[in-house]
Tab-separated table of C-alpha atoms in Angstrom:
chain	number	residue	atom	x	y	z
A	103	THR	CA	0.003	-0.016	0.001
A	104	ASP	CA	2.952	2.375	0.584
A	105	LEU	CA	3.881	1.938	-3.088
A	106	PHE	CA	0.394	2.901	-4.171
A	107	ARG	CA	-0.009	5.769	-1.758
A	108	THR	CA	3.157	7.494	-2.958
A	109	ALA	CA	1.988	7.395	-6.603
A	110	ASP	CA	0.100	10.274	-8.207
A	111	ARG	CA	-2.423	7.841	-9.691
A	112	VAL	CA	-3.047	4.092	-9.341
A	113	ILE	CA	-4.900	2.428	-12.143
A	114	VAL	CA	-6.126	-1.167	-11.981
A	115	ASN	CA	-8.092	-3.549	-14.213
A	116	LEU	CA	-11.225	-4.416	-12.256
A	117	GLU	CA	-12.134	-7.775	-13.710
A	118	CYS	CA	-15.370	-8.604	-11.908
A	119	ALA	CA	-18.666	-6.996	-11.085
A	120	LEU	CA	-19.082	-5.442	-7.648
A	121	THR	CA	-22.622	-6.550	-7.000
A	122	THR	CA	-24.990	-8.744	-5.002
A	123	ALA	CA	-27.033	-9.395	-8.161
A	124	ASP	CA	-27.797	-13.028	-8.948
A	125	THR	CA	-28.233	-12.529	-12.669
A	126	PRO	CA	-25.342	-14.326	-14.422
A	127	ILE	CA	-25.261	-13.980	-18.188
A	128	LYS	CA	-24.933	-16.947	-20.516
A	129	LYS	CA	-21.324	-17.334	-21.465
A	130	PHE	CA	-18.359	-19.744	-21.528
A	131	GLY	CA	-16.052	-19.329	-18.538
A	132	PRO	CA	-16.797	-18.317	-14.954
A	133	ASN	CA	-19.119	-15.488	-13.981
A	134	LEU	CA	-17.077	-13.310	-11.628
A	135	LYS	CA	-18.310	-10.940	-8.956
A	136	ALA	CA	-17.165	-9.576	-5.613
A	137	ALA	CA	-18.820	-7.849	-2.649
A	138	PRO	CA	-19.658	-4.183	-3.125
A	139	GLU	CA	-17.465	-3.452	-0.099
A	140	CYS	CA	-14.422	-4.193	-2.284
A	141	ALA	CA	-14.766	-0.698	-3.718
A	142	LYS	CA	-13.954	0.671	-0.275
A	143	VAL	CA	-10.961	-1.640	-0.021
A	144	LEU	CA	-9.657	-0.415	-3.397
A	145	LYS	CA	-9.961	3.144	-2.180
A	146	GLU	CA	-8.144	2.362	1.084
A	147	ILE	CA	-5.143	0.789	-0.633
A	148	GLY	CA	-4.761	3.831	-2.885
A	149	VAL	CA	-6.505	2.920	-6.169
A	150	THR	CA	-7.659	6.092	-7.912
A	151	ASP	CA	-8.891	4.779	-11.330
A	152	CYS	CA	-10.325	1.497	-12.656
A	153	SER	CA	-10.453	0.149	-16.192
A	154	LEU	CA	-13.682	-1.745	-16.674
A	155	SER	CA	-12.955	-2.789	-20.267
A	156	ASN	CA	-12.565	-6.524	-19.834
A	157	ASN	CA	-14.464	-9.760	-20.446
A	158	HIS	CA	-15.916	-10.167	-16.917
A	159	ILE	CA	-17.368	-6.775	-15.970
A	160	PHE	CA	-20.715	-7.718	-17.643
A	161	ASP	CA	-20.824	-11.189	-16.077
A	162	PHE	CA	-23.977	-10.226	-14.128
A	163	GLY	CA	-25.575	-8.202	-16.853
A	164	ILE	CA	-26.648	-4.592	-16.879
A	165	LYS	CA	-27.528	-4.641	-13.166
A	166	GLY	CA	-24.073	-5.949	-12.209
A	167	LEU	CA	-22.308	-3.289	-14.323
A	168	GLN	CA	-24.479	-0.499	-13.042
A	169	ASP	CA	-23.927	-1.629	-9.454
A	170	THR	CA	-20.156	-1.652	-10.051
A	171	ILE	CA	-20.194	1.928	-11.356
A	172	LYS	CA	-22.386	3.014	-8.433
A	173	HIS	CA	-20.050	1.566	-5.844
A	174	LEU	CA	-16.953	3.031	-7.482
A	175	ASP	CA	-18.621	6.465	-7.691
A	176	GLU	CA	-19.604	6.331	-4.025
A	177	ASN	CA	-15.975	5.723	-3.096
A	178	GLY	CA	-14.533	8.426	-5.345
A	179	ILE	CA	-12.856	6.004	-7.723
A	180	LEU	CA	-12.826	7.065	-11.384
A	181	TRP	CA	-13.524	4.537	-14.081
A	182	THR	CA	-13.232	4.148	-17.833
A	183	GLY	CA	-13.709	1.649	-20.671
A	184	VAL	CA	-17.519	1.290	-20.596
A	185	GLY	CA	-20.375	3.316	-22.047
A	186	GLU	CA	-24.056	3.378	-22.878
A	187	ASN	CA	-23.293	1.934	-26.319
A	188	ASP	CA	-20.326	1.033	-28.494
A	189	THR	CA	-19.699	4.686	-29.423
A	190	ASP	CA	-20.034	6.111	-25.928
A	191	SER	CA	-17.689	3.413	-24.574
A	192	ARG	CA	-14.806	4.896	-26.607
A	193	ARG	CA	-14.610	8.056	-24.517
A	194	PRO	CA	-10.958	8.694	-23.501
A	195	HIS	CA	-9.967	8.907	-19.834
A	196	ILE	CA	-8.017	12.122	-19.388
A	197	ILE	CA	-5.695	12.677	-16.463
A	198	LYS	CA	-3.912	15.930	-15.593
A	199	LEU	CA	-0.603	15.491	-13.775
A	200	GLY	CA	1.250	18.731	-13.209
A	201	ASN	CA	1.649	20.358	-16.560
A	202	LYS	CA	1.205	17.070	-18.442
A	203	THR	CA	-1.898	15.457	-19.948
A	204	VAL	CA	-2.063	11.654	-19.815
A	205	THR	CA	-4.880	9.923	-21.687
A	206	ILE	CA	-5.965	6.330	-21.029
A	207	ILE	CA	-7.690	4.288	-23.719
A	208	ALA	CA	-9.149	1.052	-22.289
A	209	VAL	CA	-10.285	-1.417	-24.917
A	210	CYS	CA	-11.041	-5.138	-24.946
A	211	GLU	CA	-11.411	-7.984	-27.411
A	212	HIS	CA	-14.858	-9.429	-28.275
A	213	GLU	CA	-15.781	-11.710	-25.396
A	214	TYR	CA	-19.349	-11.245	-24.037
A	215	SER	CA	-18.983	-7.897	-22.307
A	216	TYR	CA	-18.504	-5.559	-25.252
A	217	ALA	CA	-21.012	-2.795	-25.909
A	218	LEU	CA	-23.427	-2.933	-28.841
A	219	PRO	CA	-25.055	-0.072	-30.767
A	220	ASP	CA	-28.081	-0.530	-28.490
A	221	ARG	CA	-26.563	-1.859	-25.255
A	222	ILE	CA	-24.259	-0.765	-22.493
A	223	GLY	CA	-20.904	-2.483	-22.292
A	224	THR	CA	-17.157	-2.287	-22.692
A	225	ASN	CA	-15.154	-0.548	-25.378
A	226	PRO	CA	-14.704	-3.136	-28.158
A	227	TYR	CA	-11.441	-3.253	-30.006
A	228	ASP	CA	-11.848	-2.224	-33.603
A	229	PRO	CA	-8.920	-2.208	-36.101
A	230	TYR	CA	-10.069	1.180	-37.411
A	231	TYR	CA	-11.787	3.025	-34.564
A	232	THR	CA	-9.221	2.118	-31.950
A	233	MET	CA	-6.366	3.482	-34.059
A	234	ASP	CA	-8.458	6.604	-34.694
A	235	ASP	CA	-8.946	7.020	-30.955
A	236	ILE	CA	-5.246	6.727	-30.242
A	237	ARG	CA	-4.324	9.330	-32.886
A	238	ALA	CA	-7.046	11.707	-31.670
A	239	ALA	CA	-5.868	11.361	-28.063
A	240	LYS	CA	-2.269	11.999	-29.051
A	241	ASP	CA	-3.301	15.341	-30.595
A	242	PHE	CA	-4.180	16.768	-27.161
A	243	SER	CA	-2.053	14.597	-24.831
A	244	ASP	CA	1.531	14.453	-23.803
A	245	TYR	CA	1.263	10.723	-23.189
A	246	VAL	CA	-1.219	8.070	-24.337
A	247	ILE	CA	-1.549	4.746	-22.489
A	248	VAL	CA	-3.556	1.893	-24.021
A	249	LEU	CA	-4.937	-0.828	-21.722
A	250	TYR	CA	-5.601	-3.655	-24.148
A	251	HIS	CA	-7.607	-6.523	-22.658
A	252	GLY	CA	-6.673	-9.303	-25.026
A	253	GLY	CA	-4.221	-11.962	-25.976
A	254	LYS	CA	-4.499	-15.719	-25.425
A	255	GLU	CA	-5.120	-16.827	-21.875
A	256	HIS	CA	-2.221	-18.748	-20.281
A	257	CYS	CA	0.181	-17.987	-23.156
A	258	ARG	CA	3.319	-16.094	-22.334
A	259	TYR	CA	3.879	-14.916	-25.903
A	260	PRO	CA	1.824	-12.717	-28.199
A	261	SER	CA	0.205	-14.081	-31.310
A	262	PRO	CA	1.589	-12.670	-34.592
A	263	ARG	CA	-1.622	-10.551	-34.864
A	264	LEU	CA	-1.203	-9.106	-31.344
A	265	HIS	CA	2.479	-8.420	-31.929
A	266	LYS	CA	1.682	-6.401	-35.088
A	267	LEU	CA	-1.335	-4.765	-33.474
A	268	CYS	CA	0.521	-3.429	-30.447
A	269	ARG	CA	3.334	-2.103	-32.619
A	270	ALA	CA	0.766	-0.395	-34.801
A	271	MET	CA	-0.737	1.273	-31.719
A	272	VAL	CA	2.698	2.726	-30.925
A	273	ARG	CA	3.105	3.991	-34.488
A	274	ASN	CA	-0.307	5.656	-34.170
A	275	GLY	CA	0.675	7.506	-31.015
A	276	ALA	CA	0.558	5.183	-28.005
A	277	ASP	CA	3.423	5.653	-25.566
A	278	VAL	CA	2.547	2.537	-23.552
A	279	VAL	CA	0.465	-0.559	-24.437
A	280	LEU	CA	-0.337	-2.923	-21.554
A	281	CYS	CA	-2.027	-6.241	-22.444
A	282	GLN	CA	-4.122	-7.624	-19.553
A	283	HIS	CA	-5.923	-10.865	-20.220
A	284	SER	CA	-3.468	-13.761	-20.353
A	285	HIS	CA	-3.302	-14.204	-16.605
A	286	CYS	CA	0.425	-14.793	-16.793
A	287	ILE	CA	3.461	-12.572	-17.123
A	288	GLY	CA	4.416	-12.420	-20.796
A	289	CYS	CA	7.168	-10.398	-22.359
A	290	TYR	CA	8.128	-6.787	-23.000
A	291	GLU	CA	9.715	-4.717	-25.706
A	292	ASN	CA	10.615	-1.090	-26.326
A	293	TYR	CA	9.444	-0.367	-29.838
A	294	GLN	CA	10.146	3.094	-31.329
A	295	ASN	CA	10.346	4.532	-27.789
A	296	GLY	CA	6.996	2.965	-26.957
A	297	HIS	CA	6.624	0.437	-24.125
A	298	ILE	CA	4.667	-2.773	-24.947
A	299	LEU	CA	3.920	-5.386	-22.300
A	300	TYR	CA	2.372	-8.557	-23.740
A	301	GLY	CA	0.836	-9.898	-20.527
A	302	GLN	CA	0.887	-8.266	-17.083
A	303	GLY	CA	-0.120	-11.377	-15.113
A	304	ASN	CA	-2.523	-11.441	-12.170
A	305	PHE	CA	-2.596	-9.008	-9.260
A	306	HIS	CA	-5.297	-10.356	-7.002
A	307	PHE	CA	-6.845	-13.491	-8.429
A	308	VAL	CA	-6.240	-16.084	-5.720
A	309	LYS	CA	-8.876	-18.616	-6.703
A	310	TYR	CA	-9.880	-20.550	-9.803
A	311	MET	CA	-6.524	-22.057	-10.847
A	312	ASP	CA	-3.565	-23.400	-9.039
A	313	ASN	CA	-0.309	-23.132	-10.968
A	314	GLU	CA	2.909	-21.210	-10.625
A	315	TYR	CA	2.230	-18.447	-13.163
A	316	TRP	CA	-1.334	-17.764	-11.998
A	317	LYS	CA	-0.095	-16.393	-8.686
A	318	ASN	CA	2.222	-13.612	-9.804
A	319	GLY	CA	2.158	-10.456	-11.889
A	320	LEU	CA	3.818	-7.111	-12.508
A	321	ILE	CA	3.030	-3.729	-11.135
A	322	VAL	CA	3.931	-1.301	-13.909
A	323	GLU	CA	5.397	1.964	-12.658
A	324	LEU	CA	5.477	4.821	-15.149
A	325	SER	CA	7.217	8.145	-14.618
A	326	PHE	CA	8.015	11.253	-16.657
A	327	ASP	CA	10.033	14.445	-16.421
A	328	GLU	CA	7.697	17.445	-16.171
A	329	GLU	CA	10.353	19.728	-17.700
A	330	ASN	CA	10.457	18.096	-21.143
A	331	ASN	CA	8.655	15.696	-23.419
A	332	ALA	CA	11.047	12.751	-23.024
A	333	PRO	CA	9.574	9.233	-23.381
A	334	LEU	CA	7.863	7.719	-20.341
A	335	LYS	CA	10.142	5.650	-18.101
A	336	ILE	CA	8.930	2.179	-17.148
A	337	ASN	CA	9.703	-0.051	-14.191
A	338	PHE	CA	8.372	-3.515	-13.393
A	339	ILE	CA	7.673	-4.590	-9.814
A	340	PRO	CA	6.812	-8.301	-9.311
A	341	VAL	CA	4.036	-9.247	-6.929
A	342	ILE	CA	2.827	-12.669	-5.666
A	343	THR	CA	-0.340	-13.874	-4.042
A	344	THR	CA	-0.231	-15.579	-0.660
A	345	GLN	CA	-2.724	-17.329	1.549
A	346	THR	CA	-3.688	-13.976	3.053
A	347	GLY	CA	-3.392	-11.557	0.152
A	348	ILE	CA	-0.709	-9.926	-2.017
A	349	THR	CA	2.886	-9.055	-1.345
A	350	LEU	CA	5.863	-7.723	-3.261
A	351	ALA	CA	8.068	-10.574	-4.492
A	352	LYS	CA	11.452	-10.643	-2.769
A	353	GLY	CA	14.737	-12.497	-2.805
A	354	SER	CA	15.080	-15.608	-4.932
A	355	GLU	CA	11.395	-15.543	-5.870
A	356	LYS	CA	11.677	-12.023	-7.311
A	357	ASP	CA	14.923	-12.944	-9.043
A	358	ALA	CA	13.357	-16.009	-10.689
A	359	ILE	CA	10.322	-14.024	-11.958
A	360	LEU	CA	12.463	-11.277	-13.459
A	361	LYS	CA	15.049	-13.697	-14.947
A	362	ALA	CA	12.338	-15.632	-16.799
A	363	PHE	CA	10.739	-12.330	-17.874
A	364	GLU	CA	14.020	-11.044	-19.244
A	365	GLN	CA	14.609	-14.328	-21.105
A	366	ARG	CA	11.263	-13.975	-22.884
A	367	ASN	CA	12.078	-10.342	-23.631
A	368	GLU	CA	15.236	-11.479	-25.362
A	369	GLU	CA	13.186	-13.978	-27.376
A	370	LEU	CA	11.134	-11.087	-28.679
A	371	LYS	CA	14.344	-9.563	-29.991
A	372	ASN	CA	15.826	-12.691	-31.600
A	373	GLY	CA	12.580	-14.028	-33.048
A	374	LYS	CA	12.290	-17.170	-30.901
A	375	TRP	CA	9.044	-15.883	-29.407
A	376	ILE	CA	7.146	-17.260	-32.427
A	377	GLU	CA	8.275	-20.748	-31.469
A	378	GLY	CA	6.777	-20.211	-27.982
A	379	TRP	CA	3.505	-19.119	-29.552
A	380	GLN	CA	3.368	-22.101	-31.905
A	381	LYS	CA	4.221	-24.542	-29.094
A	382	PHE	CA	1.368	-23.147	-27.030
A	383	CYS	CA	-1.082	-23.523	-29.942
A	384	GLU	CA	-0.025	-27.139	-30.433
A	385	SER	CA	-0.684	-27.792	-26.725
A	386	VAL	CA	-4.323	-26.843	-27.116
A	387	LYS	CA	-4.821	-28.276	-30.603
A	388	GLU	CA	-7.062	-31.215	-29.705
A	389	TYR	CA	-9.378	-29.016	-27.679
A	390	TYR	CA	-9.796	-26.463	-30.439
A	391	LEU	CA	-10.349	-29.074	-33.142
A	392	SER	CA	-13.008	-30.747	-31.040
A	393	VAL	CA	-14.912	-27.465	-30.938
A	394	ILE	CA	-14.921	-27.450	-34.768
A	395	ALA	CA	-15.918	-31.081	-35.018
A	396	ASN	CA	-18.837	-30.858	-32.615
A	397	ALA	CA	-20.447	-27.672	-33.951
A	398	TYR	CA	-23.356	-27.402	-36.389
A	399	THR	CA	-23.755	-31.074	-37.042
A	400	GLU	CA	-27.055	-32.964	-37.116
A	401	ASN	CA	-26.732	-33.864	-33.430
A	402	SER	CA	-24.940	-30.754	-32.100
A	403	THR	CA	-26.354	-28.895	-29.108
A	404	GLU	CA	-26.882	-25.177	-28.661
A	405	ILE	CA	-23.883	-25.172	-26.312
A	406	GLN	CA	-21.632	-26.796	-28.912
A	407	ASN	CA	-22.732	-24.357	-31.545
A	408	GLN	CA	-22.269	-21.379	-29.247
A	409	HIS	CA	-18.777	-22.612	-28.317
A	410	PHE	CA	-17.843	-22.434	-31.987
A	411	THR	CA	-19.360	-18.979	-32.531
A	412	HIS	CA	-17.690	-17.697	-29.410
A	413	TYR	CA	-14.359	-18.792	-30.744
A	414	LEU	CA	-15.104	-17.025	-34.028
A	415	ASP	CA	-16.078	-13.837	-32.198
A	416	CYS	CA	-13.057	-13.406	-29.954
A	417	GLU	CA	-9.765	-12.333	-31.534
A	418	ALA	CA	-7.566	-14.341	-29.133
A	419	HIS	CA	-9.318	-17.581	-30.161
A	420	THR	CA	-9.214	-16.825	-33.858
A	421	ASP	CA	-5.478	-16.300	-33.465
A	422	VAL	CA	-5.175	-19.931	-32.374
A	423	TRP	CA	-7.532	-21.082	-35.172
A	424	ARG	CA	-5.285	-19.473	-37.771
A	425	GLU	CA	-2.132	-20.963	-36.323
A	426	LEU	CA	-3.548	-24.468	-36.214
A	427	ASN	CA	-5.460	-24.385	-39.487
A	428	LYS	CA	-3.174	-23.077	-42.212
A	429	THR	CA	-4.705	-22.628	-45.711
A	430	TRP	CA	-3.073	-24.044	-48.821
A	431	ASN	CA	-1.646	-20.600	-49.440
A	432	HIS	CA	0.848	-21.293	-46.678
A	433	THR	CA	1.984	-24.579	-48.235
A	434	ASN	CA	1.809	-23.804	-51.945
A	435	GLU	CA	5.117	-23.355	-53.771
A	436	LYS	CA	7.379	-20.516	-52.739
């Protein structure tokens, strides 16, 4: 908490509804919620802003999302990444720090929570609008930070699409791109003076899975010099979850997290990251192919059909599809 309280602003990804509503939506994956009192806890530890643009904030429907906003407002916590419709959800989050303007753009891939033209929800990533929003923000901002909720869960490497996408965001004006969906620490690169983190890991997600990467993450510390327009400086602070909460990683545990992180960063430079991505896709191949095989057959169920359409809707899943199912164009003569 001392680390948070000494910061000018503390921004977190709030990946659950703060509600007592018992109205879970139909979806694949768990419906996540927490007690409304958690908003007070966030305030007490120093959180000032929340990104709500993720695939769980709508898990308990409109009521759950509206409750979340209400509880954040009551505790003086600012929020971004949602709106009354898909246009309203694109509103930038503008922060004034000294004589600098920092703009946050929170956007997520297409996985159940995204706003529609006629429904409240999160800011859906769009290959055209999102780039427009970044360029527009850069026109009036000293720094632009993109919180991108996407990338393949449990994979420590970006897909080729995500790698190109994040670099394109930097070329369009983003100073920092933080990907927050994989639930594991991924890898980092400095690209044209822009910081890109492909996977921040978990902060406080103590339940659901029990493996070594699920229980750690990175606090990202950003700083700038008010006297000039030099690039933002970035620092990574590892955290781990314990039986009673969260703590800063220390000693050999901290060293191990950072050493593995730095090794993956080097793989981004030398090109070996693509092998890590391909190996991950091969590890889930049978599962993905079974989804194809069981959908839209004479005996398929609504759940089997919806599983297939969900995988078509969400960018992270289509990345795996494309890796596993190459067209003849990839094997024809070269």
